[in-house]
XYZ file of C-alpha atoms in Angstrom:
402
model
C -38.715 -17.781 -11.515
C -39.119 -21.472 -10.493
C -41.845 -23.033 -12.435
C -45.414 -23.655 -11.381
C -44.851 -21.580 -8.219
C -44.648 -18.239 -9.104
C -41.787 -17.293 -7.168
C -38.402 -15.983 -7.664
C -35.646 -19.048 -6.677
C -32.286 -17.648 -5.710
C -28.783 -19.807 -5.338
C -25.936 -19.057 -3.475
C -24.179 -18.610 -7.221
C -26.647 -16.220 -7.585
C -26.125 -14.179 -4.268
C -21.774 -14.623 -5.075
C -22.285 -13.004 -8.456
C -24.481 -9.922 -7.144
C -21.542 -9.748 -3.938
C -18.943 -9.475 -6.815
C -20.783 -6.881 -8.707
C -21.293 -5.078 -5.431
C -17.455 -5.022 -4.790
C -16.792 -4.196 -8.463
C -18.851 -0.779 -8.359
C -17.305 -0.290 -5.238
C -13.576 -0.319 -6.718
C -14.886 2.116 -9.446
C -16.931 4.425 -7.347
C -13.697 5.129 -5.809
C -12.438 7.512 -8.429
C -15.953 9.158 -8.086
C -16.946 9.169 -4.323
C -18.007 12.622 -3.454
C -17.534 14.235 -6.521
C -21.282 13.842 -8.143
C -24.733 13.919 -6.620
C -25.708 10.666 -5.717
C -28.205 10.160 -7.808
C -25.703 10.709 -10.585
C -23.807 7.697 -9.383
C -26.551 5.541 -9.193
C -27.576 6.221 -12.942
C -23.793 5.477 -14.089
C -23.999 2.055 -12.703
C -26.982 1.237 -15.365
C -23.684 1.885 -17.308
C -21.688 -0.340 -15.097
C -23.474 -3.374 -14.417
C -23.749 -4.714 -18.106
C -20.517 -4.433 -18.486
C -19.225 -6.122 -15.637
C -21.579 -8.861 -16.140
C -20.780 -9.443 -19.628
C -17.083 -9.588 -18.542
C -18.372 -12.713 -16.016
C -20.163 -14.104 -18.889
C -17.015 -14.533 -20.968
C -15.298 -15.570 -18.289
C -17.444 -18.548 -16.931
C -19.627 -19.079 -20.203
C -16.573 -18.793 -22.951
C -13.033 -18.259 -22.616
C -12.984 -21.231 -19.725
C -10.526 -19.228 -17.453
C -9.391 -19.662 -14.165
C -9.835 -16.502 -11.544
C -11.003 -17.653 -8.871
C -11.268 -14.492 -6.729
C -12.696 -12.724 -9.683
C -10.598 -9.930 -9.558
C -10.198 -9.403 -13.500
C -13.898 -8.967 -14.078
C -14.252 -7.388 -10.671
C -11.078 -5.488 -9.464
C -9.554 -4.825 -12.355
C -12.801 -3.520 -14.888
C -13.895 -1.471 -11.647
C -10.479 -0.054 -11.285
C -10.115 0.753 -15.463
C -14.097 2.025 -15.458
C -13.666 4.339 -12.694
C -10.086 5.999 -14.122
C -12.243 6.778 -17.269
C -14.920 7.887 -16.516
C -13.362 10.257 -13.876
C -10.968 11.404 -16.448
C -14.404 12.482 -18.927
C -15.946 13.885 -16.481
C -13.542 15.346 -13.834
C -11.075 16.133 -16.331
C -9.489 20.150 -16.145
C -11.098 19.932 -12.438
C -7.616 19.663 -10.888
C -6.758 21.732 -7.930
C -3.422 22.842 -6.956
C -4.034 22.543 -3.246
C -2.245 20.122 -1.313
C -4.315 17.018 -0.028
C -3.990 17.549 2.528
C -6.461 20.157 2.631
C -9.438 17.866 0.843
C -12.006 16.032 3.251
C -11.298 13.293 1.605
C -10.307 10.571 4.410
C -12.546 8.331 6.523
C -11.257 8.008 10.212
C -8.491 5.779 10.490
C -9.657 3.689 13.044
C -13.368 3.066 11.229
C -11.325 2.583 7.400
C -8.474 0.157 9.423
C -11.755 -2.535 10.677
C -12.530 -1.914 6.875
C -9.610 -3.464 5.672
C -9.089 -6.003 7.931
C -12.550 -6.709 7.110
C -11.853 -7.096 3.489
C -8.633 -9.037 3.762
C -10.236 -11.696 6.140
C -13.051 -11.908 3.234
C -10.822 -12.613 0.539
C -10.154 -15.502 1.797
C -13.770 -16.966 1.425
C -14.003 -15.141 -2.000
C -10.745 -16.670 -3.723
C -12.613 -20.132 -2.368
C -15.593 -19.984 -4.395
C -14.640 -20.652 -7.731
C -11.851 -23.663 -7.348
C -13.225 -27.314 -5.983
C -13.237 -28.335 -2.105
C -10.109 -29.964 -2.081
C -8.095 -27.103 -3.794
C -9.339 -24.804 -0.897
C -6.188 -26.002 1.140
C -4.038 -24.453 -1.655
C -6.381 -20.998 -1.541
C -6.379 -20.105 2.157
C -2.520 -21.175 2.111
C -1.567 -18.913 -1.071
C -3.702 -16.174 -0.091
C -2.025 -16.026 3.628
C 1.363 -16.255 1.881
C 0.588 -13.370 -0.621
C -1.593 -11.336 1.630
C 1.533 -11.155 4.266
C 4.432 -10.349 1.792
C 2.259 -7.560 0.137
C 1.699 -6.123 4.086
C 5.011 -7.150 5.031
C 7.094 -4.981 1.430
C 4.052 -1.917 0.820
C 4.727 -1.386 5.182
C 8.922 -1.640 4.862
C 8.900 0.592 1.825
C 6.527 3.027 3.513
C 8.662 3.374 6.543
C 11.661 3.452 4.617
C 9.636 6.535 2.521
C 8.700 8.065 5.354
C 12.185 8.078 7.204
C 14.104 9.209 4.481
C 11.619 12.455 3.345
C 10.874 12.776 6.511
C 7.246 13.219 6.371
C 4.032 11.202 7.857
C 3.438 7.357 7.017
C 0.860 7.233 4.383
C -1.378 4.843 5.914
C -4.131 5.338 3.344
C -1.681 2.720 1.053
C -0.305 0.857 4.189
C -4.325 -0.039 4.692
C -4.506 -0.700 1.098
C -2.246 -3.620 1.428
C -3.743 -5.328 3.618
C -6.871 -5.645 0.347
C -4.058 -5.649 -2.165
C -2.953 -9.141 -1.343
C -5.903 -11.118 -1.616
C -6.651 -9.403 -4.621
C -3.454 -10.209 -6.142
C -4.253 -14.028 -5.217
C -7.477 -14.082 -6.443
C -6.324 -15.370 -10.034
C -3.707 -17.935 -8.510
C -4.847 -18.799 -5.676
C -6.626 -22.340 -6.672
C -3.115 -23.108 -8.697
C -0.224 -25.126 -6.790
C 2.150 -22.418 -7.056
C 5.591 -22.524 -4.932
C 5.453 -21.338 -1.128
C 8.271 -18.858 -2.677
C 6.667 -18.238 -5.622
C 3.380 -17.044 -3.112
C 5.750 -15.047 -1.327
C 7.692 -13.187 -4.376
C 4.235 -12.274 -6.120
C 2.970 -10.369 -2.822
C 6.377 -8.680 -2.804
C 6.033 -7.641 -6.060
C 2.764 -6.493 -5.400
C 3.342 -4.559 -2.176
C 6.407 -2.611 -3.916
C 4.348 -1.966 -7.211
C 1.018 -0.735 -5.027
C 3.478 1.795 -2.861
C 5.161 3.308 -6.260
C 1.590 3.127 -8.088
C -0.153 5.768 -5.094
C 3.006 7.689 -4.494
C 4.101 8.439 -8.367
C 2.175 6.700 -11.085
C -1.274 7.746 -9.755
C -0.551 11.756 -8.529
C 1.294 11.527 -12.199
C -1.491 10.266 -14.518
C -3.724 12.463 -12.129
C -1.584 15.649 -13.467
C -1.035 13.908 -17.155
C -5.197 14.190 -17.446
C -6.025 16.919 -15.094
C -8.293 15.210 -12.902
C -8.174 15.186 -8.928
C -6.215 12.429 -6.998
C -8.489 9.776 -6.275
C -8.501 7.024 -3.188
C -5.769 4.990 -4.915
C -7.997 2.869 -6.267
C -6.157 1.806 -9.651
C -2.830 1.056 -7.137
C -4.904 -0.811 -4.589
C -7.587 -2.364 -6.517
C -6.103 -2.693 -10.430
C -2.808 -2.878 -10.151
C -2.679 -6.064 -8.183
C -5.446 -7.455 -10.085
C -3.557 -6.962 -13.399
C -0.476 -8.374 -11.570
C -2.532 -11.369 -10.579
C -3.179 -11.957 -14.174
C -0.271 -11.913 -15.149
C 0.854 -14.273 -12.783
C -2.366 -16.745 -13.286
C -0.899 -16.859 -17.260
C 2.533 -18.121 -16.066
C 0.594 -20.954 -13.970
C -1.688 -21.611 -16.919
C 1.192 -22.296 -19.098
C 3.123 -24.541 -16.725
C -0.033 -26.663 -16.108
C 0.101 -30.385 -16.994
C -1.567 -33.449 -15.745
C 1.043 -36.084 -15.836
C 4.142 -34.450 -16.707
C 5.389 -30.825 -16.600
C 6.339 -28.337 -14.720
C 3.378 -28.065 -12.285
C 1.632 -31.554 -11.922
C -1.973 -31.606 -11.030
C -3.731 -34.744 -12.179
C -7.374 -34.715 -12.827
C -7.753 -31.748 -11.393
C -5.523 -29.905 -14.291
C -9.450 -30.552 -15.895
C -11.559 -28.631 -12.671
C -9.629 -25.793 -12.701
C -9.087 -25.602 -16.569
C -11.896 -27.136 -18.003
C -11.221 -26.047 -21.394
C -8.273 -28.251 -21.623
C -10.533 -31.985 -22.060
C -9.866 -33.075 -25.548
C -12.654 -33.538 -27.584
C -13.797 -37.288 -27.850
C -11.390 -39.584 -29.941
C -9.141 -37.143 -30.224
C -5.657 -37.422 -28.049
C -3.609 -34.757 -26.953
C -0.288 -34.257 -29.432
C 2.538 -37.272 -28.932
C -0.368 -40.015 -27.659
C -2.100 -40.505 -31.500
C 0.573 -43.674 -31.812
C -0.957 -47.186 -31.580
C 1.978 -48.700 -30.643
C 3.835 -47.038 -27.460
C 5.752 -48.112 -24.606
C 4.293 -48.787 -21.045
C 6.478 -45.066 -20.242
C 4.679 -43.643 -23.033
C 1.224 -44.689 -21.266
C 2.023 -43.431 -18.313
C 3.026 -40.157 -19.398
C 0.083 -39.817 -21.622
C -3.181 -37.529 -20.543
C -6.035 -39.825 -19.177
C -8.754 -40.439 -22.323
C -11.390 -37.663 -22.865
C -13.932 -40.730 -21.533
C -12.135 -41.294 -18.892
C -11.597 -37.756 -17.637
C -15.474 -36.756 -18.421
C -16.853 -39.918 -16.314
C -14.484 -38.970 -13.163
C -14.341 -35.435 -12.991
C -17.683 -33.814 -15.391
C -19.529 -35.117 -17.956
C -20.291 -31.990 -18.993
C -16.880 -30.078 -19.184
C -16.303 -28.297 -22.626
C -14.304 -30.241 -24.920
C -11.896 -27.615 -26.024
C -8.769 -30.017 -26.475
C -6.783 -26.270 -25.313
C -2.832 -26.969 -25.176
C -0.926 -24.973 -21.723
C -0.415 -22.499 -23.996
C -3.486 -22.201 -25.406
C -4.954 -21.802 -21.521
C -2.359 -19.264 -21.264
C -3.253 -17.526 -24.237
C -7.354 -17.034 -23.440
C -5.832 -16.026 -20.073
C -4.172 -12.985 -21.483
C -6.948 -12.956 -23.933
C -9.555 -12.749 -20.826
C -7.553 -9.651 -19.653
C -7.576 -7.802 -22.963
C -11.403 -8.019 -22.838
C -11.953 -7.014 -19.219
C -9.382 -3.390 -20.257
C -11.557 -3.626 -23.299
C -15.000 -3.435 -21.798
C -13.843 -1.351 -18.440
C -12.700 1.332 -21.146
C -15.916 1.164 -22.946
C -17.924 1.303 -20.335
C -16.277 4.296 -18.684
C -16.516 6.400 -21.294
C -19.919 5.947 -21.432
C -20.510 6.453 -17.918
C -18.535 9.620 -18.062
C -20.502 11.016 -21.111
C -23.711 10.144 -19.103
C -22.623 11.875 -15.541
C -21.843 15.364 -18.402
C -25.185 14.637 -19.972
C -26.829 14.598 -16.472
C -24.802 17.785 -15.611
C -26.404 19.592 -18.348
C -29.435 18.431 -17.957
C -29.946 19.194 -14.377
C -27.930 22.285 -14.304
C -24.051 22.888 -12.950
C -21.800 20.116 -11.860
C -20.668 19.668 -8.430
C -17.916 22.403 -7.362
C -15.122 21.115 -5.846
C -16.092 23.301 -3.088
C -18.682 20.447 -2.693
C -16.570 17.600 -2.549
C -16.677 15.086 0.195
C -19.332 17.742 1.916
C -22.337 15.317 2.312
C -24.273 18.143 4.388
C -24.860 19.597 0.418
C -27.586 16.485 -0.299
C -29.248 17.042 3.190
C -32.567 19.569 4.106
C -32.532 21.343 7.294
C -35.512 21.126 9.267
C -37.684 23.807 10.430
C -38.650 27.255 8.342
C -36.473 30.875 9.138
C -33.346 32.316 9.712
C -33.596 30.821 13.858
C -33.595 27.016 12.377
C -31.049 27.815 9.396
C -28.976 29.417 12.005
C -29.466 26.913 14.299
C -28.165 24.195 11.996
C -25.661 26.530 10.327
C -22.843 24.765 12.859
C -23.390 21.907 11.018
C -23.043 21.976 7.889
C -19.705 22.112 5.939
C -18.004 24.761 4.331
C -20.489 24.090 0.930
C -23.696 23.801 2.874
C -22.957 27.275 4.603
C -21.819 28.654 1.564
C -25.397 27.888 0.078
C -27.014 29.149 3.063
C -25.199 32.364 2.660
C -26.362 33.102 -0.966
C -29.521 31.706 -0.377
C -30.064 34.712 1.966
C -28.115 36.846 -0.049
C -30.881 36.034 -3.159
């Protein structure tokens, strides 16, 4: 509340963090869509939220890393919360039908804007944590990544497809076209290699196709719980990949002299490498060096606070210390998305008890089971009976029945 006037003040930081949080419950509803009441789903995001903004809090507030897009504390703790909590609660729920047979799909046409929709987005989200004149580097690695993930998860689809001979899946091939940027969220701010771009959304296009075809319907059958909308393959996967990629850059990142060269701004996207004052980074303590010595040597913490920040956290982290609270950073975000799930999934069984039976998968993906149908009698039940779904007839029937 801004002082003296009573009123709430809002920044745009403020509006990008509730976004995030948006997208994040939106990755973990996935595994839960249409298999709990609504209401059920809103009371598991009380679960949700803290967690998720805890893992931001660490993030921005502690460990100093760089993730630009946010897809650690987004993608990825959506994508680990909803796998565990849908494993508490859906878990022996499994159905042998095919999938076939489950409304589980939105039109294609509607779900393909979606995506293209998402992927143009990601490239204003992977922009809003790195400074201005990095955003050349964001919209160019994102593009780069974003069309090798399209270009590999669509070849290996068709190549699926031709050789079982069965439909293209084009739940995943719209999937890829969000996988990318998600992937680049964690590099994208870095100066990584045109090829390097390209090889990571390769990777990441291959991985996302295997992850929905095999490592998803297996885990699904490992813990007994229905197959979900892919979202740990198109949403976690390529953030963890991301991660791992964004702790190779980390390590490689110098200001003078290294691998990857970036000059002051080694200190905007890692802050927590400025050493602390009168302190010099190992090989520049010496009093007497050469002029190649000098030049080689990181800038003085003075020197780097009055150009860049003044107040930038004098960590005095090595490259692989930065890579190290990287991986660190994506221990934690597992950590709390675990956590959190399983308390979310012990609440949704609490709330099933509580308010009587779960949903039966009869239910599932039949929204005509939350709605009322106007009107009093059999003439405006029958009237309406066309439509409703197979669950909302079903209750109609044994409502008369009773």
């Amino acid at each position: 509340m801004a002082p003296g006037t009573g009123k709430f003040s809002l920044t745009l930081h403020d509006l990008t963090e509730g976004l995030l949080a948006t997208i994040s419950f939106h990755t973990a509803s996935l595994s839960l869509l249409g298999r709990m009441p609504p209401l059920h789903l809103l009371l598991i995001s009380l679960v949700f939220l803290p967690g998720q903004i805890l893992a931001r809090i660490v993030q921005l507030e502690y460990l100093f890393t760089l993730d630009p897009g946010a897809s650690a504390s987004v993608q990825l703790y959506g994508a680990v919360f909803g796998v565990v909590s849908s494993a508490i609660l859906l878990r022996g729920k499994r159905s042998n039908s095919s999938r076939s047979g489950a409304k589980n799909y939105i039109p294609s046409s509607v779900s393909l804007c979606g995506s293209f929709l998402l992927a143009l987005s990601s490239l204003i989200i992977n922009t809003l944590g790195v400074p201005e004149h990095q955003e050349e580097f964001v919209i160019l690695n994102t593009c780069f990544i974003q069309s090798a993930t399209i270009t590999a998860a669509g070849g290996v689809l068709i190549g699926i497809s031709s050789l079982k001979r069965k439909p293209l899946n084009f739940q995943l091939l719209q999937g890829s076209l969000i996988a990318g940027g998600v992937a680049a969220a964690a590099i994208a701010g870095t100066q990584i290699e045109p090829w390097g771009a390209t090889a990571l959304g390769i990777v990441t296009g291959v991985c996302m196709v295997l992850g929905g075809l095999l490592v998803e319907p297996a885990l699904g059958e490992c813990l007994g719980v229905p197959i979900s909308y892919c979202s740990s393959s198109i949403h976690g996967l390529p953030a963890l990949l991301g991660g791992f990629a964004g702790i190779l850059m980390a390590g490689l990142a110098e200001e003078k002299q290294g691998a990857v060269v970036y000059g002051l701004n080694l200190y905007k996207l890692y802050p927590g490498r400025v050493y602390p004052p009168g302190l010099s980074s190992p090989g520049c303590e010496h009093i007497n060096k050469t002029a190649l010595e000098i030049q080689t040597c990181p800038m003085s913490t003075e020197e780097i606070l009055m150009l860049v920040d003044p107040s930038l956290p004098t960590l005095g982290r090595s490259a692989a210390d930065q890579a190290t609270m990287q991986a660190v950073f994506l221990l934690i975000v597992i950590g709390l998305g675990v956590g959190s799930g399983i308390l979310g999934g012990l609440l949704a069984c609490l709330m099933d008890r509580i308010g009587g039976r779960g949903m039966p998968r009869e239910a599932w993906y039949d929204s005509t089971c939350f709605l009322e149908t106007s009107g009093d009698g059999a003439a405006a039940a029958g009237s309406s009976l066309k439509h409703m779904g197979h669950y909302g007839q079903k209750q109609l029937h044994d409502d008369h029945a009773a």
